mmCIF file of C-alpha atoms in Angstrom:
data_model
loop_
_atom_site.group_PDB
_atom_site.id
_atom_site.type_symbol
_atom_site.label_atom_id
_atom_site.label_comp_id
_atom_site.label_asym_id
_atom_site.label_seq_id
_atom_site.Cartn_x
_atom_site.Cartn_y
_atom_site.Cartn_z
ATOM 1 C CA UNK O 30 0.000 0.000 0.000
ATOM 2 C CA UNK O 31 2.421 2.404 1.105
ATOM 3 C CA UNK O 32 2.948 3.628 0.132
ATOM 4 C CA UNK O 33 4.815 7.115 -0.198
ATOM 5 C CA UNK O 34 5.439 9.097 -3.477
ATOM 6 C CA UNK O 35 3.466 6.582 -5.584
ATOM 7 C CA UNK O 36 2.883 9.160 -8.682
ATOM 8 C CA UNK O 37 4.005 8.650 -11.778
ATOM 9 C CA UNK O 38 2.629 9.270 -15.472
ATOM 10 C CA UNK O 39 2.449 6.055 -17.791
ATOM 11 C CA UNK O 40 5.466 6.950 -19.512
ATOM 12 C CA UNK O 41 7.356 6.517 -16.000
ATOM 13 C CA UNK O 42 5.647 2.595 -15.998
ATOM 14 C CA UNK O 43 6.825 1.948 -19.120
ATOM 15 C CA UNK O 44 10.432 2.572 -19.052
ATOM 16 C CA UNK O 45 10.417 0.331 -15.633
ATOM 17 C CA UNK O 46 9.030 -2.563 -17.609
ATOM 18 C CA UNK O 47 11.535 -1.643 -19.927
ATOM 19 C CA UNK O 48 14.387 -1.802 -16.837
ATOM 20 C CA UNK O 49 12.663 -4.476 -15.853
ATOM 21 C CA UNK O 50 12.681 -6.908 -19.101
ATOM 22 C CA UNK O 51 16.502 -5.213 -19.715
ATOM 23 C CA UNK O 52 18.008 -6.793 -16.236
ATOM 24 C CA UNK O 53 20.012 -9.755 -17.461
ATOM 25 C CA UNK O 54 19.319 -12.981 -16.724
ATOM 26 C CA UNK O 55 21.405 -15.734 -14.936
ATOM 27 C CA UNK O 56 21.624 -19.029 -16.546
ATOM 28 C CA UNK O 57 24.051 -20.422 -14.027
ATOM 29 C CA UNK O 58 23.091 -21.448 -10.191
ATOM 30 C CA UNK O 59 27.151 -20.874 -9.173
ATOM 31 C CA UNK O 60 27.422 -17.597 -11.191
ATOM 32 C CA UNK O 61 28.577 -14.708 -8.508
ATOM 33 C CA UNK O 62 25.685 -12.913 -6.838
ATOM 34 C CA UNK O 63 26.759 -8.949 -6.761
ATOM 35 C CA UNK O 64 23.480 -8.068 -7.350
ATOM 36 C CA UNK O 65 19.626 -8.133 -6.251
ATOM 37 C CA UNK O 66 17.183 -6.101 -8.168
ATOM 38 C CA UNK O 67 14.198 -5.152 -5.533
ATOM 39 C CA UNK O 68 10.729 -3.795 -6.547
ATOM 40 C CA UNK O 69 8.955 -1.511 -4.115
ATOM 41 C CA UNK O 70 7.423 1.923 -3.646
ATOM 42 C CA UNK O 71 9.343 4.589 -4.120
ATOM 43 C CA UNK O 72 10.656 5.922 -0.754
ATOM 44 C CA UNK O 73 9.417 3.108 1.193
ATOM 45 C CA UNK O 74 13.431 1.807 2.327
ATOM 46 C CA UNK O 75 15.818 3.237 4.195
ATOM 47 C CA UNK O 76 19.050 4.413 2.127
ATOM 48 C CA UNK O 77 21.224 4.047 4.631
ATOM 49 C CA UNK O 78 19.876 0.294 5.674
ATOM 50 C CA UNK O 79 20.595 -0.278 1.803
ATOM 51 C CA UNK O 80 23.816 0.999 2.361
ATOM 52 C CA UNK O 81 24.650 -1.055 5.404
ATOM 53 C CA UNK O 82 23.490 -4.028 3.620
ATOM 54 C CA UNK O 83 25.664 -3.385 0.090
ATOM 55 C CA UNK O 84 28.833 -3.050 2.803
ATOM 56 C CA UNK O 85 28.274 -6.277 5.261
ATOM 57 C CA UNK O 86 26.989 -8.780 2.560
ATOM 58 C CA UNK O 87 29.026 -7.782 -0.550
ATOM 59 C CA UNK O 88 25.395 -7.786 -2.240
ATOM 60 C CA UNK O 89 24.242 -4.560 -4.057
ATOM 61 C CA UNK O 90 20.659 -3.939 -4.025
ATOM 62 C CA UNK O 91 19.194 -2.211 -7.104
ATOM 63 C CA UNK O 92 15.532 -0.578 -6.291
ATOM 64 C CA UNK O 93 13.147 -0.608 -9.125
ATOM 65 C CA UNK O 94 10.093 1.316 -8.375
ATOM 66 C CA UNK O 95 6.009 1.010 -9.316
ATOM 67 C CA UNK O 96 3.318 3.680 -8.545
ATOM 68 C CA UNK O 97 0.432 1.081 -7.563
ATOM 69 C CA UNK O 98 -0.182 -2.163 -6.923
ATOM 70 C CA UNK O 99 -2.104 -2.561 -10.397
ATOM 71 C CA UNK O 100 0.792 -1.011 -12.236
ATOM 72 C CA UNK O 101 3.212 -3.656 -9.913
ATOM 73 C CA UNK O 102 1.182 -6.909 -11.083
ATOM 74 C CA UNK O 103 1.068 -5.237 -14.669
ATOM 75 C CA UNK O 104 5.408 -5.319 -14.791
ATOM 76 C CA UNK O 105 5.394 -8.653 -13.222
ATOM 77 C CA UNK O 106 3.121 -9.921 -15.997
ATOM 78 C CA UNK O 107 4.853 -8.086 -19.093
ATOM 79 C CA UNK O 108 8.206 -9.633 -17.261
ATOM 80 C CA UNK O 109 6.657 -13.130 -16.292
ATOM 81 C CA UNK O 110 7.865 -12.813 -13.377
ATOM 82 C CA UNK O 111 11.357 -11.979 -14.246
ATOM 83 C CA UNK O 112 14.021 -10.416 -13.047
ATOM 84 C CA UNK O 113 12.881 -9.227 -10.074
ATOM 85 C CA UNK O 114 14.559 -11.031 -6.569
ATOM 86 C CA UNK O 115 12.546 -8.974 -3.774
ATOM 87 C CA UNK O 116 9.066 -6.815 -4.321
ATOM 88 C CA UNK O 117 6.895 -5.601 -1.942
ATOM 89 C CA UNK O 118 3.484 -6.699 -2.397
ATOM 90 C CA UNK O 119 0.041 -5.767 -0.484
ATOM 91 C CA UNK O 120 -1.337 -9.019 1.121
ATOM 92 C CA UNK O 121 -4.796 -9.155 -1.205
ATOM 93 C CA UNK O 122 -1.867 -10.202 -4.028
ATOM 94 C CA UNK O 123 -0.107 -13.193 -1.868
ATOM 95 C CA UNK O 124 -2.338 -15.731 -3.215
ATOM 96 C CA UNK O 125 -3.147 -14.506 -6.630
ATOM 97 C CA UNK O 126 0.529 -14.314 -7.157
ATOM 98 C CA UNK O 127 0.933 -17.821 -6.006
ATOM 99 C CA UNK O 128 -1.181 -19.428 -8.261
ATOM 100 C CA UNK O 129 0.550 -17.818 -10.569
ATOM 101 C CA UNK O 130 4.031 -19.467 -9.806
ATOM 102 C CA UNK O 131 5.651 -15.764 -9.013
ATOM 103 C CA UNK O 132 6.076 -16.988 -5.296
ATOM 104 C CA UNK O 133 9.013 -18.986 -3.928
ATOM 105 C CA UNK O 134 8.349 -20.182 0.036
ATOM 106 C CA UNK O 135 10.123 -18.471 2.296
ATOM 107 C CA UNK O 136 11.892 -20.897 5.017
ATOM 108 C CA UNK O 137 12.493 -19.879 8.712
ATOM 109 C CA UNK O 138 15.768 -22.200 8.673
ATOM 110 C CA UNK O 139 17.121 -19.555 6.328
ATOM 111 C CA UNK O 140 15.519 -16.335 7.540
ATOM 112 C CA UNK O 141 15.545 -16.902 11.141
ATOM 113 C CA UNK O 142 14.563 -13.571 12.213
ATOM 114 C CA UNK O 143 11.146 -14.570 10.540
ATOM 115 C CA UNK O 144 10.660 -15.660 14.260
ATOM 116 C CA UNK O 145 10.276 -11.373 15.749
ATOM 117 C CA UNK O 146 7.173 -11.430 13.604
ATOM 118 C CA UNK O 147 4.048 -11.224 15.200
ATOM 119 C CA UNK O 148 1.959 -13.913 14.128
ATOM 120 C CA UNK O 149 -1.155 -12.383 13.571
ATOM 121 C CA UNK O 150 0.193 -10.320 10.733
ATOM 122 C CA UNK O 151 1.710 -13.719 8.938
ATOM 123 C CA UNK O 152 -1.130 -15.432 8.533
ATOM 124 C CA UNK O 153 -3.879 -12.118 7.966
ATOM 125 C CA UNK O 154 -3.986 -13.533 4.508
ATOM 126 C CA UNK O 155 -4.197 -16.341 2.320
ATOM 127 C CA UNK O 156 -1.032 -17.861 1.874
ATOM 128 C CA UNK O 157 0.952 -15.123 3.532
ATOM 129 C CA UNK O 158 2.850 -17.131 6.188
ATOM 130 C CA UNK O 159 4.512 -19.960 3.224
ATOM 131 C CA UNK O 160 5.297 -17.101 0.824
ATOM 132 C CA UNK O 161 6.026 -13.911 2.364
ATOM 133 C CA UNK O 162 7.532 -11.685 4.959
ATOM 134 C CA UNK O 163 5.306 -8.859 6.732
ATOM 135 C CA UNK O 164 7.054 -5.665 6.071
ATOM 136 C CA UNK O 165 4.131 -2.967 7.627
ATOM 137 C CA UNK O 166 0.837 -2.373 8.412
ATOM 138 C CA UNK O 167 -1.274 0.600 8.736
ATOM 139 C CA UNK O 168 -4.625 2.353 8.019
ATOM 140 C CA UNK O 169 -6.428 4.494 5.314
ATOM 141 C CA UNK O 170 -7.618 8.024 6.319
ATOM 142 C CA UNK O 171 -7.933 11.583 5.302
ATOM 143 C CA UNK O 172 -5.181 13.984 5.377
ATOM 144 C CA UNK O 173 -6.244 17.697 5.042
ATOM 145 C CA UNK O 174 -4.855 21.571 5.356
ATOM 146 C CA UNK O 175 -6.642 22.450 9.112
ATOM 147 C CA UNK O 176 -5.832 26.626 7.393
ATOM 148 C CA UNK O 177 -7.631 25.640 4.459
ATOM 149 C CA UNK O 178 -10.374 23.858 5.395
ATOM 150 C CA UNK O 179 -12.844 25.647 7.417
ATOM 151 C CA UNK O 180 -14.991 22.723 8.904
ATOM 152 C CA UNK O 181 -12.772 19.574 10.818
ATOM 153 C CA UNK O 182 -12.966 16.663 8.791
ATOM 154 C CA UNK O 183 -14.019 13.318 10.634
ATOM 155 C CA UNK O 184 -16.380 11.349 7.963
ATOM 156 C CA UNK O 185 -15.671 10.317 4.643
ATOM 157 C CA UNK O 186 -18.530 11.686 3.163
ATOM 158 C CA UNK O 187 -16.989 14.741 3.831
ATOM 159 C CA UNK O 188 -14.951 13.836 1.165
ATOM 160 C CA UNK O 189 -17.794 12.397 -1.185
ATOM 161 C CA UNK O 190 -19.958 15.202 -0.984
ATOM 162 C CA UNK O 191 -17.866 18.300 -0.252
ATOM 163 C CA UNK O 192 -18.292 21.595 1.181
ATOM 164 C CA UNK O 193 -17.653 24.353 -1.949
ATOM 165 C CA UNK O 194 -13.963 24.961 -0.590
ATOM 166 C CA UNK O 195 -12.842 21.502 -1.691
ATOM 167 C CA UNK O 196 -14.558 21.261 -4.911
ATOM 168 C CA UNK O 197 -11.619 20.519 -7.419
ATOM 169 C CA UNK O 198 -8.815 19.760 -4.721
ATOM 170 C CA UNK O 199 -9.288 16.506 -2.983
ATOM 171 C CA UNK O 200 -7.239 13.692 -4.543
ATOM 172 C CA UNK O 201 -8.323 10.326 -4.105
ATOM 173 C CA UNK O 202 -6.391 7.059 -4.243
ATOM 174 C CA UNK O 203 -5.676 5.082 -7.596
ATOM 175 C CA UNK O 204 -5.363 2.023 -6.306
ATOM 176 C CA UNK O 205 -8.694 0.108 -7.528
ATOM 177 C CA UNK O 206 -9.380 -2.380 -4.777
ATOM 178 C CA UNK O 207 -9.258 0.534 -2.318
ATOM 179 C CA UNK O 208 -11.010 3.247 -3.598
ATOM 180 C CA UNK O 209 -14.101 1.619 -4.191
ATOM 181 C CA UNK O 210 -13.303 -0.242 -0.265
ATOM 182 C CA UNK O 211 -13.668 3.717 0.726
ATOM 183 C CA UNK O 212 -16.943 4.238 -0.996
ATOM 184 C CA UNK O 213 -18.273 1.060 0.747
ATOM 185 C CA UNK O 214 -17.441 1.679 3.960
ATOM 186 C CA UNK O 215 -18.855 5.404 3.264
ATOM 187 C CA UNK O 216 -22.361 4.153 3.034
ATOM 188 C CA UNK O 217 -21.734 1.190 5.991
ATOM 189 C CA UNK O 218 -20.978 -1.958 3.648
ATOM 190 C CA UNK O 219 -17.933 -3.933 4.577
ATOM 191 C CA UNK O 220 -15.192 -3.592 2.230
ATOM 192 C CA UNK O 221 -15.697 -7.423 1.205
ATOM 193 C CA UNK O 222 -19.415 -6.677 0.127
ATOM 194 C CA UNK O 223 -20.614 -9.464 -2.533
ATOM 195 C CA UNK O 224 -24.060 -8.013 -2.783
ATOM 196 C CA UNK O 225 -24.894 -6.019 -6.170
ATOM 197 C CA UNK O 226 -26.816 -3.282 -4.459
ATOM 198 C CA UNK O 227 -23.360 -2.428 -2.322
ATOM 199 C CA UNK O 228 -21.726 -1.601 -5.460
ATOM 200 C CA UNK O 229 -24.078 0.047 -7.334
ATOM 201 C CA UNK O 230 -24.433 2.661 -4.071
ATOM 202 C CA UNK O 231 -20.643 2.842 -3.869
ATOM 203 C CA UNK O 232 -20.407 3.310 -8.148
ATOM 204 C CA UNK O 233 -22.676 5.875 -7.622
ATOM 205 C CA UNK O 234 -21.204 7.721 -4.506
ATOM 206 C CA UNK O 235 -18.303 7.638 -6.874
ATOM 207 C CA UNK O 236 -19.380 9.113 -10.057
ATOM 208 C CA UNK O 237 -21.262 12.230 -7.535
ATOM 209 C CA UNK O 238 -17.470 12.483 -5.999
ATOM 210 C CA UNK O 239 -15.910 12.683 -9.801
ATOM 211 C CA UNK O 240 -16.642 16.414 -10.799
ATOM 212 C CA UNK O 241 -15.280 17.734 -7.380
ATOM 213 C CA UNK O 242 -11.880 15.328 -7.751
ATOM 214 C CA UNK O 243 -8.618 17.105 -9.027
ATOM 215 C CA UNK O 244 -7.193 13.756 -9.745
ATOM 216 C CA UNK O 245 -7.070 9.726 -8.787
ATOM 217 C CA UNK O 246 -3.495 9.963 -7.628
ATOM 218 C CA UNK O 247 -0.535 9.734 -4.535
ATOM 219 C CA UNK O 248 0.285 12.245 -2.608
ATOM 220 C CA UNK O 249 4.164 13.295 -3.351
ATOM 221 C CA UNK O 250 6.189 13.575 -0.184
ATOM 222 C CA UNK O 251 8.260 16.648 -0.292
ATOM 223 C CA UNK O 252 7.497 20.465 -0.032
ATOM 224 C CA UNK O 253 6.309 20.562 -3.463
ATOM 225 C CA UNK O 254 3.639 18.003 -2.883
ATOM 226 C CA UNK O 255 -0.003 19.429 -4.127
ATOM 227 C CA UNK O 256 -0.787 19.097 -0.660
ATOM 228 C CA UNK O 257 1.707 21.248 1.175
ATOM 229 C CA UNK O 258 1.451 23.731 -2.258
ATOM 230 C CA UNK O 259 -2.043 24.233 -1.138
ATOM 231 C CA UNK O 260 -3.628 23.126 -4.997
ATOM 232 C CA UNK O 261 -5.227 20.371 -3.303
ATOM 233 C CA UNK O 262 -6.527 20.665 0.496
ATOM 234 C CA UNK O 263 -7.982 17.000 1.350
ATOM 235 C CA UNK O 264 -6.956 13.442 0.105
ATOM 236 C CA UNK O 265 -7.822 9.932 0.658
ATOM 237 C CA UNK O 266 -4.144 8.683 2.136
ATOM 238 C CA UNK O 267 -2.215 6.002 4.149
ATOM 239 C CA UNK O 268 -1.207 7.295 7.284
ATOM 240 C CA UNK O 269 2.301 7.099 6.996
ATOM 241 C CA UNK O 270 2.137 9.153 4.265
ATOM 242 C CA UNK O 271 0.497 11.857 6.157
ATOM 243 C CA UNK O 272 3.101 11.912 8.693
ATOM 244 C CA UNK O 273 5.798 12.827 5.822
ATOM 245 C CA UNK O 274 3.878 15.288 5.147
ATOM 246 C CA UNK O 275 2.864 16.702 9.046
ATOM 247 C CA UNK O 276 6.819 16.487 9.452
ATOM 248 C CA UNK O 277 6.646 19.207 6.968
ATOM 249 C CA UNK O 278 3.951 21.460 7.322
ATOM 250 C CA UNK O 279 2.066 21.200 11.167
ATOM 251 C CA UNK O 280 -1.124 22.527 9.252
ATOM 252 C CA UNK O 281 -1.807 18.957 8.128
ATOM 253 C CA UNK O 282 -3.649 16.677 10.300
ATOM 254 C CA UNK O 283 -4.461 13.158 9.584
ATOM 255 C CA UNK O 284 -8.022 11.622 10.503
ATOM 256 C CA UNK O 285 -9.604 7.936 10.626
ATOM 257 C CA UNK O 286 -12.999 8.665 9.491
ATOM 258 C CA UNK O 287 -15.811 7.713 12.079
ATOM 259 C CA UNK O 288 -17.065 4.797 9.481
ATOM 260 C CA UNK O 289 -14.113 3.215 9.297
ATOM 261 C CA UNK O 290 -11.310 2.224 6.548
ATOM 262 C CA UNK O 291 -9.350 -0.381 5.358
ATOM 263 C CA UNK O 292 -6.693 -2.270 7.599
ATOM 264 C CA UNK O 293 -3.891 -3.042 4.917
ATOM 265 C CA UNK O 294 -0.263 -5.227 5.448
ATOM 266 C CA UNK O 295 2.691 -5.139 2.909
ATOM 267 C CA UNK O 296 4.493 -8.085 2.704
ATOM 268 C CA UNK O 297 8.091 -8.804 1.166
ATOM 269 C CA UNK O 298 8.290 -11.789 -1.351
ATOM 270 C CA UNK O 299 11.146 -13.899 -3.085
ATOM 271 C CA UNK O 300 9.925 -14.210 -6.400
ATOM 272 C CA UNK O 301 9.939 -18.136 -7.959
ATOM 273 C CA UNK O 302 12.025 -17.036 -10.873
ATOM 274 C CA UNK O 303 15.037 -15.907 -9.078
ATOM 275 C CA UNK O 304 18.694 -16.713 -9.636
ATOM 276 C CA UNK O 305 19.353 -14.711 -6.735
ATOM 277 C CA UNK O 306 17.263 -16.842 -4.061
ATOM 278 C CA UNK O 307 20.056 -17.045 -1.018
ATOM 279 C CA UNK O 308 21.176 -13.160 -1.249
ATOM 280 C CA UNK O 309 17.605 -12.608 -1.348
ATOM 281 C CA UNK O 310 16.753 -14.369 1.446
ATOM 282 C CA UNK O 311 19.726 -12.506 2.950
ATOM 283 C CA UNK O 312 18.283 -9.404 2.448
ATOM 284 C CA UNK O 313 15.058 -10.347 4.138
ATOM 285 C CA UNK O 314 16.800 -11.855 7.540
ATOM 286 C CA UNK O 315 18.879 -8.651 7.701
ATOM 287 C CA UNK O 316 16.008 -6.353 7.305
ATOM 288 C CA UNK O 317 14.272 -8.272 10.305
ATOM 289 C CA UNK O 318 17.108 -7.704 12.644
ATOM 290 C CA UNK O 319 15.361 -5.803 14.973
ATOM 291 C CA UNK O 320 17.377 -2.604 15.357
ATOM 292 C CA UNK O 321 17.487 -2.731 11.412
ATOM 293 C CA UNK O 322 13.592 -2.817 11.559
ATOM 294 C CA UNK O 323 12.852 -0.252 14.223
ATOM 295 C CA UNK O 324 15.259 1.937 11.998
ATOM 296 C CA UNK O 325 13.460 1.085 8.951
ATOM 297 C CA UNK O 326 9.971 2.035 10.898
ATOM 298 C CA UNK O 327 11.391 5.391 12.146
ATOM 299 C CA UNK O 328 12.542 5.973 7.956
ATOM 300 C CA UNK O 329 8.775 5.353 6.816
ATOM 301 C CA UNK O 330 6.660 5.993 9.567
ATOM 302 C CA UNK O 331 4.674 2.948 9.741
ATOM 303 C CA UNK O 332 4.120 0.537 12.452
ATOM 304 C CA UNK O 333 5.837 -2.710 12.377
ATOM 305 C CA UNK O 334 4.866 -6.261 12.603
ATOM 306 C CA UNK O 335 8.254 -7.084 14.132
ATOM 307 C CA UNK O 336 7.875 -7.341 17.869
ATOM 308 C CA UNK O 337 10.940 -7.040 19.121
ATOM 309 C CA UNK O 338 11.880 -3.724 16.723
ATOM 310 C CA UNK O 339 8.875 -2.303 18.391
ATOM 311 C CA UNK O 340 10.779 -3.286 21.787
ATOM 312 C CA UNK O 341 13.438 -0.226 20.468
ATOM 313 C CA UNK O 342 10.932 2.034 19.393
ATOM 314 C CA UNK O 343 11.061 5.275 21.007
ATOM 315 C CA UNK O 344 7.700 5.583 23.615
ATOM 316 C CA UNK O 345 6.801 8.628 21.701
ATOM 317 C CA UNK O 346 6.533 6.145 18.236
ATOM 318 C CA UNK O 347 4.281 4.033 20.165
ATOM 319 C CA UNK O 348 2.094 6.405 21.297
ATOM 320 C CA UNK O 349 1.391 8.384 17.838
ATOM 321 C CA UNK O 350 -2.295 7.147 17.336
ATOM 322 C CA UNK O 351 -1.391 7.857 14.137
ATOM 323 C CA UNK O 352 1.236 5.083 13.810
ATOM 324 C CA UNK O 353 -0.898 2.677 16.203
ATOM 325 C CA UNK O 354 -4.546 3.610 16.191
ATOM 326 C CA UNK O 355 -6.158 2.355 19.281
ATOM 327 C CA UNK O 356 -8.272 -0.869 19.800
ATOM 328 C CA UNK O 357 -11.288 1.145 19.560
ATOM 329 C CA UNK O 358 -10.257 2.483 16.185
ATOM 330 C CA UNK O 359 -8.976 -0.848 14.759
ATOM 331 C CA UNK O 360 -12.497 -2.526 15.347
ATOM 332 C CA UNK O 361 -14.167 -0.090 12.758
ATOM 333 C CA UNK O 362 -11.141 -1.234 10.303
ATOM 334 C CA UNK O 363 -11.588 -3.940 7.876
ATOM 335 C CA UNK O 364 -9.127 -6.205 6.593
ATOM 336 C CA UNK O 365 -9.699 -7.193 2.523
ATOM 337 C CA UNK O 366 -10.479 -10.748 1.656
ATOM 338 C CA UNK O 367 -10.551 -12.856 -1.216
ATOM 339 C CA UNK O 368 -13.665 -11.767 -3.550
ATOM 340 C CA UNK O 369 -15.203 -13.924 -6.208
ATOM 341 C CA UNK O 370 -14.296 -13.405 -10.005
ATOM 342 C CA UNK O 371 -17.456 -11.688 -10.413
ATOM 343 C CA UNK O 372 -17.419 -8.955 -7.885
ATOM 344 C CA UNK O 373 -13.538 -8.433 -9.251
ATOM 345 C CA UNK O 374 -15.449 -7.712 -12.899
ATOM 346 C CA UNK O 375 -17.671 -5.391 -11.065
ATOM 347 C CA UNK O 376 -15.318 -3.926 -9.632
ATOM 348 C CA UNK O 377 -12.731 -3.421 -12.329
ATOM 349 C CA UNK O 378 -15.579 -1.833 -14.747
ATOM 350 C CA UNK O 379 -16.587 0.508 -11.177
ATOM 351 C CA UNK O 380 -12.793 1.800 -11.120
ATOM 352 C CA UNK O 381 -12.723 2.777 -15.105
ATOM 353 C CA UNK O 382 -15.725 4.234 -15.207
ATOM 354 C CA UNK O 383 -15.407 6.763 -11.973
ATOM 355 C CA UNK O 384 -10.748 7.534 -13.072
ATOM 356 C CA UNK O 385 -11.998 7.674 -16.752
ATOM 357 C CA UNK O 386 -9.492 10.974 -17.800
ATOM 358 C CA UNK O 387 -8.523 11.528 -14.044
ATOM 359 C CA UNK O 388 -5.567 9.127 -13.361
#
């Protein structure tokens, strides 16, 4: 999900498939490693843990980024599921991934700091604990200008059906599974409806939202994001994205809207197809260290499935609500299941329809 300066026009996704498919590949299993080629968000790892990985393991670590988890799954397919060794992947992809072979198991005997992880965030999904790594978890929310915006926000339908002073500067997320997960939990649907009626409210919330939407996008991460610029004064965000952005400008507040959101987990995978599958699996035991992973959690601002990182944590980290909603919070959050192929249809023609000429 992360997460964190996830913009980028089409052209951007094309020349990283074209990185992607231009990586060479290794024919030989005793061929020197020197090399693993990652896939995540952009800004979502810690340079200098990159750096202090390059220097104890001999291993450099070359970061290819993607600006959604649709455009992620598009460069796996146009690659087969090729020269990638690491990506970051949401947890709704674990198992649709498997079955498509992209997935090599990941083995505690060889990543033994698999053991920190809290287990409720290895097995929140289908498949998650054989094939993958918990990396962070973290909520949806609103993130708005509290000197622009003249009433508090605390409901998404704030959002939906906007006072005049937001009308063509909200920015809502691109991402297709969760932007339609917003409009259902809008109306009070869970964001693993199957009924019809669910999504023809949330298409239609949706399409009412359109005309008052600047753009489906991320929110860049730096003082020139739209955000901090003032062009756009509300957005549909993760929430450690918003605290980038509060460590910028104090005028920005994040919120967890009263009727809830969606609960996501990234996970780090070894893909199937790898040459690279011991300096990969390298990568993922040092990252779990846990003063490497409480490091990486300051970096990002996300809270982090490895219990005893959080152990090192500074008590302030902890206590940012932000970072660790309460239990009171959580409850109203909604992890996303498995849907049937026919809600997916629904929901793919739903997501066209309302970015049509916005994303």
């Amino acid at each position: 999900m992360n997460p964190l300066l996830r913009s980028a026009p089409c052209c951007i996704f094309i020349c990283i498939v074209g990185c992607l498919l231009s990586v060479p590949i290794f024919t030989s299993a005793e061929e020197t490693i020197d090399e693993i080629t990652f896939l995540n968000w952009s800004e979502y790892m810690d340079p200098a843990l990159i750096e202090k990985f390059e220097e104890q393991y001999h291993i450099k670590v070359r970061i290819i980024t993607f600006d959604s988890d649709d455009n992620r799954t598009a460069m796996l397919v146009a690659t087969g599921g090729r020269n990638v060794d690491v990506a970051l992947i949401d947890g709704q992809s674990i198992e649709a991934y498997r079955r498509r072979d992209w997935l090599a198991p990941v083995n505690e005997s060889v990543i033994p700091n698999i053991s920190h992880i809290d287990s409720k965030w290895r097995i929140a999904y289908t498949g998650a604990e054989e094939y993958s790594v918990p990396y962070f978890w973290g909520t949806t929310g609103i993130v708005y200008r509290t000197d622009l915006v003249p009433t508090p926000i605390t409901s998404w339908m704030q959002i939906f059906r906007p006072e005049p002073q937001l009308h063509g500067k909200i920015f809502m997320l691109p991402q297709s599974r969760e932007l339609i997960d917003i409009a259902l939990k809008s109306l009070g649907h869970s964001v693993n409806a199957t009924d019809k009626a669910a999504y023809e409210e949330a298409h239609k919330l949706l399409l009412g939202q359109k005309p008052f939407v600047k753009k489906y996008d991320n929110l860049s991460l730096n003082k020139n994001s739209a955000l901090i610029k003032g062009s756009i004064v509300a957005a549909a965000t993760y929430n450690g994205d918003a605290l980038a952005l509060i460590n910028i400008d104090k005028n920005i507040k994040y919120v967890t809207p009263e009727e809830g959101g969606v609960l996501w987990v990234d996970y780090l995978v070894i893909l199937a197809k790898s040459e690279k599958k011991k300096a990969a699996e390298a990568f993922l035991n040092f990252l779990n260290i846990p003063k490497n992973a409480a490091q990486l959690a300051q970096f990002v601002h996300y809270a982090s499935p490895n219990r005893e990182a959080e152990k090192l944590l500074p008590q302030e980290f902890l206590n940012d609500a932000t970072i660790y909603p309460s239990a009171e919070i959580l409850k109203k959050y909604e992890l996303e299941h498995n849907l049937p192929p026919r809600i997916h249809r629904v929901r793919t023609t739903i997501f066209a329809d309302v970015t049509s000429g916005k994303i």
